[in-house]
Each structure stands twice: as C-alpha cells, then as structure tokens.
Amino acid sequence: MSALLATDGLTKTFGGIVAVDGLDIAVDESELVGLIGPNGSGKTTTLNLVTGFHAPTGGAVLFDGDDVTGMKPYQVSKRGIGRTFQISKPFGRMTVFENMLVPNVPYGPKEREERIWKLLEELHLDHVAEHRADALSGGQKKLLELARVLMLEPKLVLLDEPAAGVNPALMDEIIADIKQINERGTAILVIEHDMSVISELCERVIVMNAGRQVTTGTFEEIRNDERVREAYLGGA
Ligand SMILES: Nc1ncnc2c1ncn2[C@@H]1O[C@H](COP(=O)(O)OP(=O)(O)OP(=O)(O)O)[C@@H](O)[C@H]1O
Ligand SMILES: [Mg+2]
C-alpha cells in the first residue's frame, strides 16, 4: 500500500539557508506519527511545504495518490490536509462559534451547525462558544484551531507543537483529544518538543536534523539511538 502522505526529495532554501534538504518522509493512512528534531531542523518548514504555505525549491509532495507539489493552501486543505500553527492564530475579535464558521465546508448550514456543536463539545469549548477568541487561554486557542480544522473532515492533520505553552491540566485533555481523533481514522503528524507527549501519543517517531530525516522508529527505538543523541547535542 502506498503512503497517504509522502515527500520525495523535498527541499527548501531561504537565501543561503537550506531549511529542508532532500527530505523523504511518509505517513500512512490512520497513522499517528511524531516529528521531532532540534530547533531550526526544518520541522515547521516541512509543514509549510506540505500545506502550500511555501513553494518548495525542489522535490515533490504526494498526497492520497496525487502530486500536490506547489498547490495553494486552500487547494491542499480541500484535498484533505488540515494543519494547526506553532503560534495559534484564531480570529481574536470573533467569538469561538464564529471562528468555527470560517472554513468553507462542502455541506449545508444545518449540518454545519450540528458539526460545530459536536466538535466544540468534544474539544471542551462549548461553554466558551460565545466568548471572544482572544479571551481564551493558550491551550484553548490550540483546541479551537484544531476544532476549526476538523470542520473540513481532513484525512490528515498536521499539528505544530500542540502542547507548547499549554497548562498541565489542559495538556492531558489535548493528548486524549488527539488520540480520539486518530482512533476515528484521521492520520496525524505532530511536531512536539515535549518527549512525554511524544511517547504518550505516537506509534512512530520521525527524527529530523538539518533538514533531513535522521531515523524513524518507535519512541523506544529512537530514544537510545546514537544518531538522535548526536542531533540534539549538535553532533559533538
Ligand atoms: N520564512 C523564512 N525565511 C527565512 N528563513 C527561514 C524561514 N522559515 C524558516 N527559516 C529558517 O529555516 C530553518 C528551519 O526552520 P524551521 O522553522 O522549519 O525549524 P523548526 O524545526 O520548526 O524549529 P523550532 O523547533 O524552533 O520550531 C531555520 O534556520 C530558520 O531560521
Ligand atoms: Mg517549528
């Protein structure tokens, strides 16, 4: 079976910086995969390339049997890839409910409203539905972003540091929510620096360094890998 998402020699340079350097990674259908690596190793840039926020300098992105390289973000999202941002950016002056109305969903108003309430309940945001988004805590903003992405029923969701800046109580909730979304069949690729979150969540982990995949395996497999230690210690 071919992978749901695959990058083939994906490359991105910014001036003299090679942010992503001939990257080959894959995510299978319904998989929950972690993407880790030191600061500046190219994780966020990889997400930006896959979702069309940046055009690659070279290589290809294949999704669900199609070449989606160089497509615009709205085209990629229409095909079934959702993403959240390292710094979540809901529309602050709009309410939580209004934020949920933003995605251009392919179904009618009644179904839209039902789905909004279902997602707000699932992600513990129903009690703040009428609050302005900029009044939410950091963790709630992340949950709102995730809820909004799920309006489009994506096949794959890319999460950029969903646990960063989230208080410990909400953290457990976010982890449980991500697991539940995945159990319903949505593939997830999650960038995260918190190793307890990665070990708790991920069936498989991809380790990046300097724009490349260093290795991939279960958390147990990669945690004792010398190449992974070297990546985090700057190759010393
Ligand atoms: N828009 C941009 N313009 C110029 N350089 C960029 C841009 N985006 C990323 N870079 C550079 O590309 C490299 C990879 O950055 P990226 O944000 O992908 O790393 P990251 O692995 O997500 O790091 P972190 O864990 O700190 O979020 C870095 O050297 C960064 O400075
Ligand atoms: Mg990043």
mmCIF file of N, CA and C in Angstrom, residues 160-233:
data_model
loop_
_atom_site.group_PDB
_atom_site.id
_atom_site.type_symbol
_atom_site.label_atom_id
_atom_site.label_comp_id
_atom_site.label_asym_id
_atom_site.label_seq_id
_atom_site.Cartn_x
_atom_site.Cartn_y
_atom_site.Cartn_z
ATOM 1 N N ASP A 160 1.459 21.565 14.783
ATOM 2 C CA ASP A 160 2.761 22.141 15.104
ATOM 3 C C ASP A 160 2.801 22.542 16.576
ATOM 4 N N GLU A 161 3.394 21.697 17.386
ATOM 5 C CA GLU A 161 3.568 21.920 18.826
ATOM 6 C C GLU A 161 2.253 22.194 19.564
ATOM 7 N N PRO A 162 1.333 21.237 19.527
ATOM 8 C CA PRO A 162 0.031 21.442 20.188
ATOM 9 C C PRO A 162 0.127 21.576 21.703
ATOM 10 N N ALA A 163 1.216 21.109 22.310
ATOM 11 C CA ALA A 163 1.311 21.148 23.773
ATOM 12 C C ALA A 163 2.126 22.334 24.284
ATOM 13 N N ALA A 164 2.772 23.073 23.386
ATOM 14 C CA ALA A 164 3.636 24.166 23.829
ATOM 15 C C ALA A 164 2.818 25.275 24.478
ATOM 16 N N GLY A 165 3.212 25.690 25.671
ATOM 17 C CA GLY A 165 2.532 26.774 26.371
ATOM 18 C C GLY A 165 1.163 26.415 26.920
ATOM 19 N N VAL A 166 0.866 25.125 26.986
ATOM 20 C CA VAL A 166 -0.437 24.692 27.484
ATOM 21 C C VAL A 166 -0.276 24.264 28.940
ATOM 22 N N ASN A 167 -1.213 24.672 29.813
ATOM 23 C CA ASN A 167 -1.061 24.284 31.219
ATOM 24 C C ASN A 167 -1.294 22.777 31.379
ATOM 25 N N PRO A 168 -0.652 22.165 32.408
ATOM 26 C CA PRO A 168 -0.642 20.703 32.530
ATOM 27 C C PRO A 168 -2.034 20.069 32.543
ATOM 28 N N ALA A 169 -3.009 20.741 33.126
ATOM 29 C CA ALA A 169 -4.347 20.156 33.190
ATOM 30 C C ALA A 169 -4.945 19.997 31.799
ATOM 31 N N LEU A 170 -4.788 21.039 30.995
ATOM 32 C CA LEU A 170 -5.347 21.013 29.644
ATOM 33 C C LEU A 170 -4.530 20.097 28.727
ATOM 34 N N MET A 171 -3.276 19.931 29.067
ATOM 35 C CA MET A 171 -2.378 19.094 28.275
ATOM 36 C C MET A 171 -2.912 17.669 28.143
ATOM 37 N N ASP A 172 -3.334 17.077 29.292
ATOM 38 C CA ASP A 172 -3.857 15.710 29.267
ATOM 39 C C ASP A 172 -5.092 15.634 28.378
ATOM 40 N N GLU A 173 -5.888 16.699 28.425
ATOM 41 C CA GLU A 173 -7.097 16.749 27.615
ATOM 42 C C GLU A 173 -6.739 16.784 26.128
ATOM 43 N N ILE A 174 -5.753 17.605 25.794
ATOM 44 C CA ILE A 174 -5.342 17.721 24.393
ATOM 45 C C ILE A 174 -4.803 16.378 23.884
ATOM 46 N N ILE A 175 -4.022 15.725 24.710
ATOM 47 C CA ILE A 175 -3.468 14.420 24.313
ATOM 48 C C ILE A 175 -4.607 13.426 24.058
ATOM 49 N N ALA A 176 -5.570 13.394 24.978
ATOM 50 C CA ALA A 176 -6.700 12.473 24.820
ATOM 51 C C ALA A 176 -7.499 12.801 23.560
ATOM 52 N N ASP A 177 -7.671 14.102 23.298
ATOM 53 C CA ASP A 177 -8.433 14.516 22.110
ATOM 54 C C ASP A 177 -7.716 14.100 20.825
ATOM 55 N N ILE A 178 -6.414 14.293 20.782
ATOM 56 C CA ILE A 178 -5.654 13.933 19.584
ATOM 57 C C ILE A 178 -5.766 12.419 19.348
ATOM 58 N N LYS A 179 -5.657 11.657 20.438
ATOM 59 C CA LYS A 179 -5.780 10.189 20.313
ATOM 60 C C LYS A 179 -7.143 9.806 19.755
ATOM 61 N N GLN A 180 -8.171 10.460 20.268
ATOM 62 C CA GLN A 180 -9.532 10.126 19.853
ATOM 63 C C GLN A 180 -9.756 10.454 18.370
ATOM 64 N N ILE A 181 -9.243 11.597 17.943
ATOM 65 C CA ILE A 181 -9.383 11.991 16.534
ATOM 66 C C ILE A 181 -8.699 10.951 15.651
ATOM 67 N N ASN A 182 -7.541 10.502 16.084
ATOM 68 C CA ASN A 182 -6.799 9.498 15.328
ATOM 69 C C ASN A 182 -7.528 8.150 15.321
ATOM 70 N N GLU A 183 -8.113 7.782 16.444
ATOM 71 C CA GLU A 183 -8.813 6.494 16.514
ATOM 72 C C GLU A 183 -9.991 6.440 15.561
ATOM 73 N N ARG A 184 -10.526 7.601 15.209
ATOM 74 C CA ARG A 184 -11.627 7.621 14.246
ATOM 75 C C ARG A 184 -11.124 7.539 12.819
ATOM 76 N N GLY A 185 -9.802 7.449 12.639
ATOM 77 C CA GLY A 185 -9.279 7.194 11.297
ATOM 78 C C GLY A 185 -8.512 8.330 10.653
ATOM 79 N N THR A 186 -8.404 9.473 11.351
ATOM 80 C CA THR A 186 -7.642 10.593 10.783
ATOM 81 C C THR A 186 -6.158 10.403 11.075
ATOM 82 N N ALA A 187 -5.350 10.440 10.026
ATOM 83 C CA ALA A 187 -3.902 10.352 10.221
ATOM 84 C C ALA A 187 -3.411 11.665 10.819
ATOM 85 N N ILE A 188 -2.407 11.585 11.689
ATOM 86 C CA ILE A 188 -1.891 12.786 12.352
ATOM 87 C C ILE A 188 -0.362 12.780 12.349
ATOM 88 N N LEU A 189 0.194 13.925 11.959
ATOM 89 C CA LEU A 189 1.636 14.139 12.084
ATOM 90 C C LEU A 189 1.810 15.284 13.069
ATOM 91 N N VAL A 190 2.490 15.009 14.181
ATOM 92 C CA VAL A 190 2.563 16.009 15.242
ATOM 93 C C VAL A 190 4.014 16.378 15.553
ATOM 94 N N ILE A 191 4.305 17.686 15.440
ATOM 95 C CA ILE A 191 5.600 18.212 15.856
ATOM 96 C C ILE A 191 5.504 18.505 17.343
ATOM 97 N N GLU A 192 6.494 18.067 18.126
ATOM 98 C CA GLU A 192 6.430 18.340 19.555
ATOM 99 C C GLU A 192 7.822 18.235 20.172
ATOM 100 N N HIS A 193 8.129 19.175 21.073
ATOM 101 C CA HIS A 193 9.418 19.111 21.772
ATOM 102 C C HIS A 193 9.303 18.323 23.076
ATOM 103 N N ASP A 194 8.086 18.248 23.619
ATOM 104 C CA ASP A 194 7.885 17.564 24.900
ATOM 105 C C ASP A 194 7.874 16.047 24.673
ATOM 106 N N MET A 195 8.941 15.383 25.112
ATOM 107 C CA MET A 195 9.088 13.950 24.837
ATOM 108 C C MET A 195 8.056 13.091 25.565
ATOM 109 N N SER A 196 7.524 13.602 26.681
ATOM 110 C CA SER A 196 6.496 12.801 27.361
ATOM 111 C C SER A 196 5.226 12.776 26.506
ATOM 112 N N VAL A 197 4.954 13.875 25.821
ATOM 113 C CA VAL A 197 3.799 13.926 24.932
ATOM 114 C C VAL A 197 4.025 12.981 23.742
ATOM 115 N N ILE A 198 5.216 13.039 23.183
ATOM 116 C CA ILE A 198 5.547 12.175 22.039
ATOM 117 C C ILE A 198 5.439 10.694 22.421
ATOM 118 N N SER A 199 5.996 10.333 23.567
ATOM 119 C CA SER A 199 5.985 8.918 23.952
ATOM 120 C C SER A 199 4.566 8.449 24.265
ATOM 121 N N GLU A 200 3.770 9.341 24.793
ATOM 122 C CA GLU A 200 2.383 9.024 25.128
ATOM 123 C C GLU A 200 1.521 8.836 23.878
ATOM 124 N N LEU A 201 1.799 9.666 22.872
ATOM 125 C CA LEU A 201 0.913 9.732 21.709
ATOM 126 C C LEU A 201 1.283 8.819 20.545
ATOM 127 N N CYS A 202 2.574 8.785 20.220
ATOM 128 C CA CYS A 202 2.945 8.372 18.858
ATOM 129 C C CYS A 202 3.316 6.908 18.709
ATOM 130 N N GLU A 203 2.769 6.304 17.656
ATOM 131 C CA GLU A 203 3.131 4.925 17.308
ATOM 132 C C GLU A 203 4.538 4.903 16.719
ATOM 133 N N ARG A 204 4.870 5.994 16.039
ATOM 134 C CA ARG A 204 6.148 6.064 15.347
ATOM 135 C C ARG A 204 6.636 7.506 15.422
ATOM 136 N N VAL A 205 7.948 7.657 15.424
ATOM 137 C CA VAL A 205 8.541 8.989 15.502
ATOM 138 C C VAL A 205 9.527 9.157 14.351
ATOM 139 N N ILE A 206 9.467 10.318 13.700
ATOM 140 C CA ILE A 206 10.457 10.670 12.683
ATOM 141 C C ILE A 206 11.386 11.708 13.320
ATOM 142 N N VAL A 207 12.677 11.479 13.235
ATOM 143 C CA VAL A 207 13.640 12.423 13.806
ATOM 144 C C VAL A 207 14.318 13.182 12.677
ATOM 145 N N MET A 208 14.234 14.518 12.760
ATOM 146 C CA MET A 208 14.879 15.368 11.754
ATOM 147 C C MET A 208 16.083 16.074 12.341
ATOM 148 N N ASN A 209 17.061 16.316 11.498
ATOM 149 C CA ASN A 209 18.151 17.209 11.854
ATOM 150 C C ASN A 209 18.669 17.838 10.576
ATOM 151 N N ALA A 210 18.915 19.153 10.625
ATOM 152 C CA ALA A 210 19.451 19.880 9.480
ATOM 153 C C ALA A 210 18.693 19.561 8.185
ATOM 154 N N GLY A 211 17.359 19.542 8.291
ATOM 155 C CA GLY A 211 16.541 19.396 7.090
ATOM 156 C C GLY A 211 16.393 17.996 6.542
ATOM 157 N N ARG A 212 16.946 17.017 7.260
ATOM 158 C CA ARG A 212 16.850 15.633 6.785
ATOM 159 C C ARG A 212 16.268 14.713 7.845
ATOM 160 N N GLN A 213 15.819 13.528 7.392
ATOM 161 C CA GLN A 213 15.392 12.516 8.355
ATOM 162 C C GLN A 213 16.633 11.793 8.868
ATOM 163 N N VAL A 214 16.813 11.824 10.188
ATOM 164 C CA VAL A 214 17.940 11.106 10.803
ATOM 165 C C VAL A 214 17.591 9.633 10.922
ATOM 166 N N THR A 215 16.386 9.364 11.428
ATOM 167 C CA THR A 215 15.924 7.998 11.586
ATOM 168 C C THR A 215 14.425 8.022 11.885
ATOM 169 N N THR A 216 13.812 6.857 11.860
ATOM 170 C CA THR A 216 12.409 6.746 12.279
ATOM 171 C C THR A 216 12.202 5.404 12.964
ATOM 172 N N GLY A 217 11.314 5.372 13.938
ATOM 173 C CA GLY A 217 11.034 4.137 14.672
ATOM 174 C C GLY A 217 10.096 4.437 15.821
ATOM 175 N N THR A 218 9.849 3.436 16.659
ATOM 176 C CA THR A 218 9.031 3.684 17.841
ATOM 177 C C THR A 218 9.831 4.577 18.793
ATOM 178 N N PHE A 219 9.146 5.160 19.777
ATOM 179 C CA PHE A 219 9.828 6.022 20.734
ATOM 180 C C PHE A 219 10.957 5.253 21.433
ATOM 181 N N GLU A 220 10.668 4.009 21.807
ATOM 182 C CA GLU A 220 11.684 3.172 22.458
ATOM 183 C C GLU A 220 12.901 2.982 21.559
ATOM 184 N N GLU A 221 12.640 2.788 20.270
ATOM 185 C CA GLU A 221 13.750 2.568 19.332
ATOM 186 C C GLU A 221 14.622 3.811 19.156
ATOM 187 N N ILE A 222 13.955 4.974 19.062
ATOM 188 C CA ILE A 222 14.760 6.167 18.758
ATOM 189 C C ILE A 222 15.418 6.786 20.000
ATOM 190 N N ARG A 223 14.852 6.525 21.182
ATOM 191 C CA ARG A 223 15.356 7.224 22.375
ATOM 192 C C ARG A 223 16.796 6.844 22.715
ATOM 193 N N ASN A 224 17.196 5.635 22.342
ATOM 194 C CA ASN A 224 18.563 5.210 22.648
ATOM 195 C C ASN A 224 19.479 5.242 21.430
ATOM 196 N N ASP A 225 18.968 5.834 20.352
ATOM 197 C CA ASP A 225 19.733 5.843 19.106
ATOM 198 C C ASP A 225 20.833 6.914 19.181
ATOM 199 N N GLU A 226 22.042 6.493 18.928
ATOM 200 C CA GLU A 226 23.197 7.400 18.995
ATOM 201 C C GLU A 226 23.041 8.590 18.043
ATOM 202 N N ARG A 227 22.471 8.353 16.849
ATOM 203 C CA ARG A 227 22.313 9.430 15.856
ATOM 204 C C ARG A 227 21.346 10.501 16.367
ATOM 205 N N VAL A 228 20.379 10.076 17.146
ATOM 206 C CA VAL A 228 19.400 11.026 17.686
ATOM 207 C C VAL A 228 20.054 11.873 18.773
ATOM 208 N N ARG A 229 20.821 11.232 19.626
ATOM 209 C CA ARG A 229 21.570 11.978 20.656
ATOM 210 C C ARG A 229 22.475 13.012 20.013
ATOM 211 N N GLU A 230 23.174 12.590 18.979
ATOM 212 C CA GLU A 230 24.102 13.495 18.296
ATOM 213 C C GLU A 230 23.377 14.693 17.710
ATOM 214 N N ALA A 231 22.214 14.435 17.113
ATOM 215 C CA ALA A 231 21.432 15.531 16.518
ATOM 216 C C ALA A 231 21.115 16.577 17.578
ATOM 217 N N TYR A 232 20.699 16.110 18.773
ATOM 218 C CA TYR A 232 20.318 17.049 19.831
ATOM 219 C C TYR A 232 21.510 17.682 20.509
ATOM 220 N N LEU A 233 22.659 17.020 20.451
ATOM 221 C CA LEU A 233 23.863 17.581 21.078
ATOM 222 C C LEU A 233 24.707 18.340 20.079
#
